[in-house]
């Protein structure tokens, strides 16, 4: 490729001529336009410039800030919950309701060894007391079950309707519990029959499941399970329609879904 001045008096421009291997000159070929930033010889301007390094410290700083922010928010929420719970306890002094088995009347308990079935009927009376002077309890329907002492055999189930438990109030709850042809394994059937024939009687326990809500307060319902043990039952004697179970040593334990309630008397 050679450079040649323009002939003529006007203009001082120059033009480039393309010279091939034979020495003949020709106009330059149509070359593709160079890309932006590209240099002659195939080099690129971006390749010659040093690339800035990404800062890892900046990323670590952002992560630390986020962790600190979320930790602070979680601590504030926990502090609010603890403060609200403590304020509620100091203001209302909540206590668990208490339950007492007043009587358990046994109409019949029939254990059939051949088919391993159970048929029974009970009449239960329970006293429920609300010891709180500032809280009214709204009790949901109560599920009642009569069980063997080990809890393996369910001798009957019933439901007590919901009720309003007033302040410093004792409510008497009554229900009839029955089962008809309920399947029992042979080992449990033998244990039940021998317990009914013994002098001390068959050991039973009663389980009550319900939910309680404080009246007038926007609080969730709290699950309560009452387990009453120490009950001894005997089958009715010949010629008698029913027998009364021994409930003098019966004690009821109340478990709630709130630990602080379990610690209060």
C-alpha positions as YAML, in Angstrom:
chain: A
units: angstrom
residues:
- id: 1
  name: UNK
  ca: [0.00, 0.00, 0.00]
- id: 2
  name: UNK
  ca: [1.50, 3.35, -1.03]
- id: 3
  name: UNK
  ca: [0.64, 6.97, -0.38]
- id: 4
  name: UNK
  ca: [0.35, 9.37, -3.34]
- id: 5
  name: UNK
  ca: [-0.25, 13.12, -3.45]
- id: 6
  name: UNK
  ca: [-3.13, 14.38, -5.57]
- id: 7
  name: UNK
  ca: [-2.18, 15.90, -8.88]
- id: 8
  name: UNK
  ca: [-3.48, 19.40, -9.50]
- id: 9
  name: UNK
  ca: [-3.13, 22.72, -7.91]
- id: 10
  name: UNK
  ca: [-6.03, 22.59, -5.55]
- id: 11
  name: UNK
  ca: [-6.16, 20.45, -2.50]
- id: 12
  name: UNK
  ca: [-3.42, 18.97, -0.56]
- id: 13
  name: UNK
  ca: [-5.16, 15.67, 0.01]
- id: 14
  name: UNK
  ca: [-3.56, 12.30, -0.30]
- id: 15
  name: UNK
  ca: [-4.90, 8.96, -1.36]
- id: 16
  name: UNK
  ca: [-3.82, 5.46, -0.62]
- id: 17
  name: UNK
  ca: [-3.13, 2.91, -3.37]
- id: 18
  name: UNK
  ca: [-3.12, -0.82, -2.90]
- id: 19
  name: UNK
  ca: [-0.04, -2.53, -4.48]
- id: 20
  name: UNK
  ca: [-0.24, -6.24, -5.11]
- id: 21
  name: UNK
  ca: [2.66, -8.68, -5.27]
- id: 22
  name: UNK
  ca: [3.12, -8.05, -9.00]
- id: 23
  name: UNK
  ca: [3.79, -4.39, -8.37]
- id: 24
  name: UNK
  ca: [0.53, -3.17, -9.90]
- id: 25
  name: UNK
  ca: [-1.37, -0.54, -8.04]
- id: 26
  name: UNK
  ca: [-5.09, -0.69, -7.52]
- id: 27
  name: UNK
  ca: [-7.63, 1.07, -5.35]
- id: 28
  name: UNK
  ca: [-7.86, -0.29, -1.82]
- id: 29
  name: UNK
  ca: [-10.34, -3.09, -1.25]
- id: 30
  name: UNK
  ca: [-13.55, -2.49, 0.66]
- id: 31
  name: UNK
  ca: [-12.58, -3.40, 4.22]
- id: 32
  name: UNK
  ca: [-15.23, -3.90, 6.91]
- id: 33
  name: UNK
  ca: [-15.53, -1.02, 9.33]
- id: 34
  name: UNK
  ca: [-13.67, -1.42, 12.60]
- id: 35
  name: UNK
  ca: [-15.71, -2.08, 15.65]
- id: 36
  name: UNK
  ca: [-15.84, 0.58, 18.32]
- id: 37
  name: UNK
  ca: [-12.79, 0.31, 20.53]
- id: 38
  name: UNK
  ca: [-10.95, -2.10, 18.16]
- id: 39
  name: UNK
  ca: [-7.38, -1.31, 17.10]
- id: 40
  name: UNK
  ca: [-5.47, -2.25, 13.97]
- id: 41
  name: UNK
  ca: [-3.72, -5.60, 14.14]
- id: 42
  name: UNK
  ca: [-6.72, -7.39, 15.78]
- id: 43
  name: UNK
  ca: [-6.09, -5.87, 19.21]
- id: 44
  name: UNK
  ca: [-8.94, -4.59, 21.33]
- id: 45
  name: UNK
  ca: [-8.81, -1.50, 23.48]
- id: 46
  name: UNK
  ca: [-10.77, -3.23, 26.21]
- id: 47
  name: UNK
  ca: [-8.23, -6.05, 26.39]
- id: 48
  name: UNK
  ca: [-5.42, -3.57, 26.98]
- id: 49
  name: UNK
  ca: [-7.21, -1.83, 29.84]
- id: 50
  name: UNK
  ca: [-6.98, -3.37, 33.33]
- id: 51
  name: UNK
  ca: [-10.32, -4.65, 34.60]
- id: 52
  name: UNK
  ca: [-11.42, -3.28, 37.96]
- id: 53
  name: UNK
  ca: [-11.61, -5.92, 40.70]
- id: 54
  name: UNK
  ca: [-14.95, -6.54, 42.35]
- id: 55
  name: UNK
  ca: [-15.00, -5.57, 45.98]
- id: 56
  name: UNK
  ca: [-15.74, -8.49, 48.32]
- id: 57
  name: UNK
  ca: [-15.64, -6.28, 51.37]
- id: 58
  name: UNK
  ca: [-18.69, -4.36, 50.13]
- id: 59
  name: UNK
  ca: [-20.72, -7.58, 49.81]
- id: 60
  name: UNK
  ca: [-19.68, -8.78, 53.25]
- id: 61
  name: UNK
  ca: [-20.65, -5.44, 54.71]
- id: 62
  name: UNK
  ca: [-24.15, -5.65, 53.20]
- id: 63
  name: UNK
  ca: [-24.68, -9.18, 54.57]
- id: 64
  name: UNK
  ca: [-23.59, -8.10, 58.04]
- id: 65
  name: UNK
  ca: [-25.95, -5.13, 57.96]
- id: 66
  name: UNK
  ca: [-28.89, -7.33, 56.95]
- id: 67
  name: UNK
  ca: [-28.14, -9.87, 59.69]
- id: 68
  name: UNK
  ca: [-27.94, -7.12, 62.30]
- id: 69
  name: UNK
  ca: [-31.22, -5.61, 61.08]
- id: 70
  name: UNK
  ca: [-33.18, -8.88, 61.20]
- id: 71
  name: UNK
  ca: [-31.69, -9.79, 64.58]
- id: 72
  name: UNK
  ca: [-32.77, -6.44, 65.97]
- id: 73
  name: UNK
  ca: [-36.31, -6.85, 64.59]
- id: 74
  name: UNK
  ca: [-36.59, -10.37, 66.06]
- id: 75
  name: UNK
  ca: [-35.42, -9.17, 69.47]
- id: 76
  name: UNK
  ca: [-37.92, -6.30, 69.42]
- id: 77
  name: UNK
  ca: [-40.80, -8.66, 68.56]
- id: 78
  name: UNK
  ca: [-39.74, -11.07, 71.32]
- id: 79
  name: UNK
  ca: [-39.53, -8.20, 73.78]
- id: 80
  name: UNK
  ca: [-43.05, -7.05, 72.86]
- id: 81
  name: UNK
  ca: [-44.44, -10.57, 73.35]
- id: 82
  name: UNK
  ca: [-42.77, -10.98, 76.74]
- id: 83
  name: UNK
  ca: [-43.95, -7.53, 77.85]
- id: 84
  name: UNK
  ca: [-47.55, -8.20, 76.76]
- id: 85
  name: UNK
  ca: [-47.58, -11.61, 78.49]
- id: 86
  name: UNK
  ca: [-46.16, -10.19, 81.72]
- id: 87
  name: UNK
  ca: [-48.64, -7.30, 81.69]
- id: 88
  name: UNK
  ca: [-51.55, -9.70, 81.14]
- id: 89
  name: UNK
  ca: [-50.41, -11.93, 84.01]
- id: 90
  name: UNK
  ca: [-49.90, -9.03, 86.42]
- id: 91
  name: UNK
  ca: [-53.26, -7.47, 85.51]
- id: 92
  name: UNK
  ca: [-55.49, -10.55, 85.53]
- id: 93
  name: UNK
  ca: [-53.56, -13.13, 87.60]
- id: 94
  name: UNK
  ca: [-54.97, -16.05, 85.53]
- id: 95
  name: UNK
  ca: [-55.45, -19.45, 87.16]
- id: 96
  name: UNK
  ca: [-56.36, -22.78, 85.64]
- id: 97
  name: UNK
  ca: [-59.87, -24.13, 86.11]
- id: 98
  name: UNK
  ca: [-60.11, -27.09, 88.44]
- id: 99
  name: UNK
  ca: [-62.17, -30.27, 88.02]
- id: 100
  name: UNK
  ca: [-63.44, -32.85, 90.51]
- id: 101
  name: UNK
  ca: [-65.19, -36.17, 89.86]
- id: 102
  name: UNK
  ca: [-68.30, -36.01, 92.02]
- id: 103
  name: UNK
  ca: [-69.75, -39.40, 91.09]
- id: 104
  name: UNK
  ca: [-69.57, -42.20, 88.53]
- id: 105
  name: UNK
  ca: [-72.62, -44.45, 88.30]
- id: 106
  name: UNK
  ca: [-72.17, -47.78, 86.50]
- id: 107
  name: UNK
  ca: [-75.25, -49.25, 84.87]
- id: 108
  name: UNK
  ca: [-73.37, -52.18, 83.35]
- id: 109
  name: UNK
  ca: [-69.99, -53.32, 82.04]
- id: 110
  name: UNK
  ca: [-70.20, -56.43, 79.86]
- id: 111
  name: UNK
  ca: [-67.00, -57.99, 78.58]
- id: 112
  name: UNK
  ca: [-67.55, -60.83, 76.11]
- id: 113
  name: UNK
  ca: [-64.56, -63.15, 75.94]
- id: 114
  name: UNK
  ca: [-65.68, -65.10, 72.87]
- id: 115
  name: UNK
  ca: [-65.97, -62.05, 70.62]
- id: 116
  name: UNK
  ca: [-63.71, -59.73, 72.68]
- id: 117
  name: UNK
  ca: [-66.25, -56.91, 72.76]
- id: 118
  name: UNK
  ca: [-67.23, -54.40, 75.40]
- id: 119
  name: UNK
  ca: [-70.63, -52.89, 76.16]
- id: 120
  name: UNK
  ca: [-70.95, -50.43, 79.01]
- id: 121
  name: UNK
  ca: [-72.91, -47.49, 80.33]
- id: 122
  name: UNK
  ca: [-71.90, -44.82, 82.86]
- id: 123
  name: UNK
  ca: [-73.44, -41.66, 84.34]
- id: 124
  name: UNK
  ca: [-70.76, -39.12, 85.20]
- id: 125
  name: UNK
  ca: [-70.97, -36.00, 87.35]
- id: 126
  name: UNK
  ca: [-68.04, -33.55, 87.36]
- id: 127
  name: UNK
  ca: [-67.65, -30.24, 89.18]
- id: 128
  name: UNK
  ca: [-65.71, -27.52, 87.35]
- id: 129
  name: UNK
  ca: [-64.52, -24.43, 89.25]
- id: 130
  name: UNK
  ca: [-63.24, -21.12, 87.91]
- id: 131
  name: UNK
  ca: [-60.96, -19.64, 90.61]
- id: 132
  name: UNK
  ca: [-60.38, -16.34, 88.77]
- id: 133
  name: UNK
  ca: [-61.91, -13.13, 90.12]
- id: 134
  name: UNK
  ca: [-61.27, -11.09, 86.93]
- id: 135
  name: UNK
  ca: [-61.68, -13.64, 84.12]
- id: 136
  name: UNK
  ca: [-64.73, -15.39, 82.72]
- id: 137
  name: UNK
  ca: [-64.02, -18.70, 80.98]
- id: 138
  name: UNK
  ca: [-65.80, -19.60, 77.75]
- id: 139
  name: UNK
  ca: [-65.50, -23.38, 77.49]
- id: 140
  name: UNK
  ca: [-65.86, -25.19, 74.17]
- id: 141
  name: UNK
  ca: [-67.67, -28.56, 74.03]
- id: 142
  name: UNK
  ca: [-65.91, -31.11, 76.26]
- id: 143
  name: UNK
  ca: [-65.00, -34.57, 74.95]
- id: 144
  name: UNK
  ca: [-65.34, -37.16, 77.74]
- id: 145
  name: UNK
  ca: [-63.81, -40.65, 77.72]
- id: 146
  name: UNK
  ca: [-63.84, -43.44, 80.30]
- id: 147
  name: UNK
  ca: [-60.63, -45.47, 79.99]
- id: 148
  name: UNK
  ca: [-58.90, -48.35, 81.67]
- id: 149
  name: UNK
  ca: [-56.18, -47.26, 84.11]
- id: 150
  name: UNK
  ca: [-53.43, -47.89, 81.53]
- id: 151
  name: UNK
  ca: [-55.36, -45.96, 78.86]
- id: 152
  name: UNK
  ca: [-55.41, -48.91, 76.46]
- id: 153
  name: UNK
  ca: [-59.16, -49.67, 76.49]
- id: 154
  name: UNK
  ca: [-61.77, -47.01, 75.76]
- id: 155
  name: UNK
  ca: [-64.95, -48.02, 77.62]
- id: 156
  name: UNK
  ca: [-67.14, -45.19, 76.34]
- id: 157
  name: UNK
  ca: [-67.26, -41.63, 75.02]
- id: 158
  name: UNK
  ca: [-69.58, -38.64, 75.30]
- id: 159
  name: UNK
  ca: [-69.67, -34.86, 74.77]
- id: 160
  name: UNK
  ca: [-70.66, -32.11, 77.20]
- id: 161
  name: UNK
  ca: [-72.01, -28.94, 75.52]
- id: 162
  name: UNK
  ca: [-70.11, -25.65, 75.73]
- id: 163
  name: UNK
  ca: [-70.86, -23.33, 78.64]
- id: 164
  name: UNK
  ca: [-69.92, -19.99, 80.20]
- id: 165
  name: UNK
  ca: [-67.85, -20.32, 83.37]
- id: 166
  name: UNK
  ca: [-68.39, -17.23, 85.52]
- id: 167
  name: UNK
  ca: [-65.92, -15.62, 87.92]
- id: 168
  name: UNK
  ca: [-65.40, -17.56, 91.15]
- id: 169
  name: UNK
  ca: [-68.08, -19.96, 89.96]
- id: 170
  name: UNK
  ca: [-68.53, -23.73, 90.30]
- id: 171
  name: UNK
  ca: [-70.45, -25.49, 87.53]
- id: 172
  name: UNK
  ca: [-71.78, -29.06, 87.81]
- id: 173
  name: UNK
  ca: [-71.47, -31.04, 84.57]
- id: 174
  name: UNK
  ca: [-73.44, -34.24, 83.95]
- id: 175
  name: UNK
  ca: [-73.36, -36.67, 81.03]
- id: 176
  name: UNK
  ca: [-74.17, -40.27, 80.12]
- id: 177
  name: UNK
  ca: [-71.39, -42.35, 78.57]
- id: 178
  name: UNK
  ca: [-72.05, -45.55, 76.64]
- id: 179
  name: UNK
  ca: [-70.44, -47.98, 74.23]
- id: 180
  name: UNK
  ca: [-71.96, -50.92, 72.42]
- id: 181
  name: UNK
  ca: [-70.00, -53.83, 70.96]
- id: 182
  name: UNK
  ca: [-66.65, -52.07, 70.97]
- id: 183
  name: UNK
  ca: [-63.76, -54.36, 70.00]
- id: 184
  name: UNK
  ca: [-61.23, -55.23, 72.71]
- id: 185
  name: UNK
  ca: [-58.18, -57.44, 72.35]
- id: 186
  name: UNK
  ca: [-58.24, -60.74, 74.25]
- id: 187
  name: UNK
  ca: [-55.53, -59.73, 76.75]
- id: 188
  name: UNK
  ca: [-57.29, -56.50, 77.69]
- id: 189
  name: UNK
  ca: [-60.63, -58.30, 77.93]
- id: 190
  name: UNK
  ca: [-59.17, -60.77, 80.42]
- id: 191
  name: UNK
  ca: [-57.66, -57.92, 82.49]
- id: 192
  name: UNK
  ca: [-60.96, -56.06, 82.60]
- id: 193
  name: UNK
  ca: [-62.93, -59.12, 83.71]
- id: 194
  name: UNK
  ca: [-60.48, -59.97, 86.47]
- id: 195
  name: UNK
  ca: [-60.51, -56.35, 87.67]
- id: 196
  name: UNK
  ca: [-64.30, -56.31, 87.90]
- id: 197
  name: UNK
  ca: [-64.25, -59.49, 90.01]
- id: 198
  name: UNK
  ca: [-61.58, -58.26, 92.41]
- id: 199
  name: UNK
  ca: [-62.47, -56.78, 95.81]
- id: 200
  name: UNK
  ca: [-60.77, -53.47, 95.08]
- id: 201
  name: UNK
  ca: [-62.59, -53.12, 91.76]
- id: 202
  name: UNK
  ca: [-61.51, -52.19, 88.25]
- id: 203
  name: UNK
  ca: [-59.15, -49.20, 88.06]
- id: 204
  name: UNK
  ca: [-60.48, -46.53, 85.69]
- id: 205
  name: UNK
  ca: [-59.59, -43.01, 84.65]
- id: 206
  name: UNK
  ca: [-61.61, -40.25, 83.03]
- id: 207
  name: UNK
  ca: [-60.24, -37.88, 80.39]
- id: 208
  name: UNK
  ca: [-61.73, -34.52, 79.46]
- id: 209
  name: UNK
  ca: [-60.56, -32.47, 76.46]
- id: 210
  name: UNK
  ca: [-61.72, -28.92, 75.80]
- id: 211
  name: UNK
  ca: [-60.61, -25.39, 74.91]
- id: 212
  name: UNK
  ca: [-60.99, -22.30, 77.08]
- id: 213
  name: UNK
  ca: [-61.05, -18.62, 76.12]
- id: 214
  name: UNK
  ca: [-61.05, -15.57, 78.37]
- id: 215
  name: UNK
  ca: [-64.37, -13.78, 78.04]
- id: 216
  name: UNK
  ca: [-64.16, -10.19, 76.78]
- id: 217
  name: UNK
  ca: [-60.55, -10.58, 75.63]
- id: 218
  name: UNK
  ca: [-59.21, -11.02, 72.12]
- id: 219
  name: UNK
  ca: [-57.15, -14.08, 72.99]
- id: 220
  name: UNK
  ca: [-56.93, -17.47, 71.27]
- id: 221
  name: UNK
  ca: [-58.58, -20.51, 72.79]
- id: 222
  name: UNK
  ca: [-56.25, -22.56, 74.99]
- id: 223
  name: UNK
  ca: [-56.41, -26.35, 74.85]
- id: 224
  name: UNK
  ca: [-56.99, -28.11, 78.20]
- id: 225
  name: UNK
  ca: [-56.72, -31.81, 78.99]
- id: 226
  name: UNK
  ca: [-58.02, -33.07, 82.33]
- id: 227
  name: UNK
  ca: [-57.05, -36.56, 83.49]
- id: 228
  name: UNK
  ca: [-58.79, -37.96, 86.60]
- id: 229
  name: UNK
  ca: [-57.36, -41.15, 88.09]
- id: 230
  name: UNK
  ca: [-57.80, -43.16, 91.29]
- id: 231
  name: UNK
  ca: [-61.31, -44.37, 90.40]
- id: 232
  name: UNK
  ca: [-62.38, -47.92, 91.27]
- id: 233
  name: UNK
  ca: [-65.43, -49.51, 89.64]
- id: 234
  name: UNK
  ca: [-67.31, -52.73, 90.29]
- id: 235
  name: UNK
  ca: [-70.08, -54.36, 88.28]
- id: 236
  name: UNK
  ca: [-73.63, -54.05, 89.68]
- id: 237
  name: UNK
  ca: [-74.56, -56.84, 92.04]
- id: 238
  name: UNK
  ca: [-77.21, -59.35, 91.05]
- id: 239
  name: UNK
  ca: [-80.67, -57.84, 91.22]
- id: 240
  name: UNK
  ca: [-79.42, -54.24, 91.29]
- id: 241
  name: UNK
  ca: [-79.68, -51.82, 88.40]
- id: 242
  name: UNK
  ca: [-76.48, -49.87, 89.03]
- id: 243
  name: UNK
  ca: [-73.38, -49.55, 91.19]
- id: 244
  name: UNK
  ca: [-71.47, -46.48, 92.33]
- id: 245
  name: UNK
  ca: [-67.75, -46.31, 91.65]
- id: 246
  name: UNK
  ca: [-65.38, -45.29, 94.44]
- id: 247
  name: UNK
  ca: [-64.29, -41.71, 93.68]
- id: 248
  name: UNK
  ca: [-63.05, -40.63, 97.12]
- id: 249
  name: UNK
  ca: [-59.39, -40.96, 96.05]
- id: 250
  name: UNK
  ca: [-59.91, -39.53, 92.59]
- id: 251
  name: UNK
  ca: [-57.57, -36.69, 91.64]
- id: 252
  name: UNK
  ca: [-57.72, -34.61, 88.47]
- id: 253
  name: UNK
  ca: [-54.66, -33.19, 86.75]
- id: 254
  name: UNK
  ca: [-55.11, -30.21, 84.40]
- id: 255
  name: UNK
  ca: [-52.63, -29.69, 81.54]
- id: 256
  name: UNK
  ca: [-52.85, -26.62, 79.33]
- id: 257
  name: UNK
  ca: [-51.15, -25.38, 76.18]
- id: 258
  name: UNK
  ca: [-49.62, -22.44, 78.11]
- id: 259
  name: UNK
  ca: [-46.73, -23.30, 80.41]
- id: 260
  name: UNK
  ca: [-47.21, -20.30, 82.67]
- id: 261
  name: UNK
  ca: [-50.74, -21.55, 83.37]
- id: 262
  name: UNK
  ca: [-49.35, -24.97, 84.32]
- id: 263
  name: UNK
  ca: [-47.17, -23.31, 86.97]
- id: 264
  name: UNK
  ca: [-50.07, -21.48, 88.62]
- id: 265
  name: UNK
  ca: [-52.14, -23.30, 91.25]
...
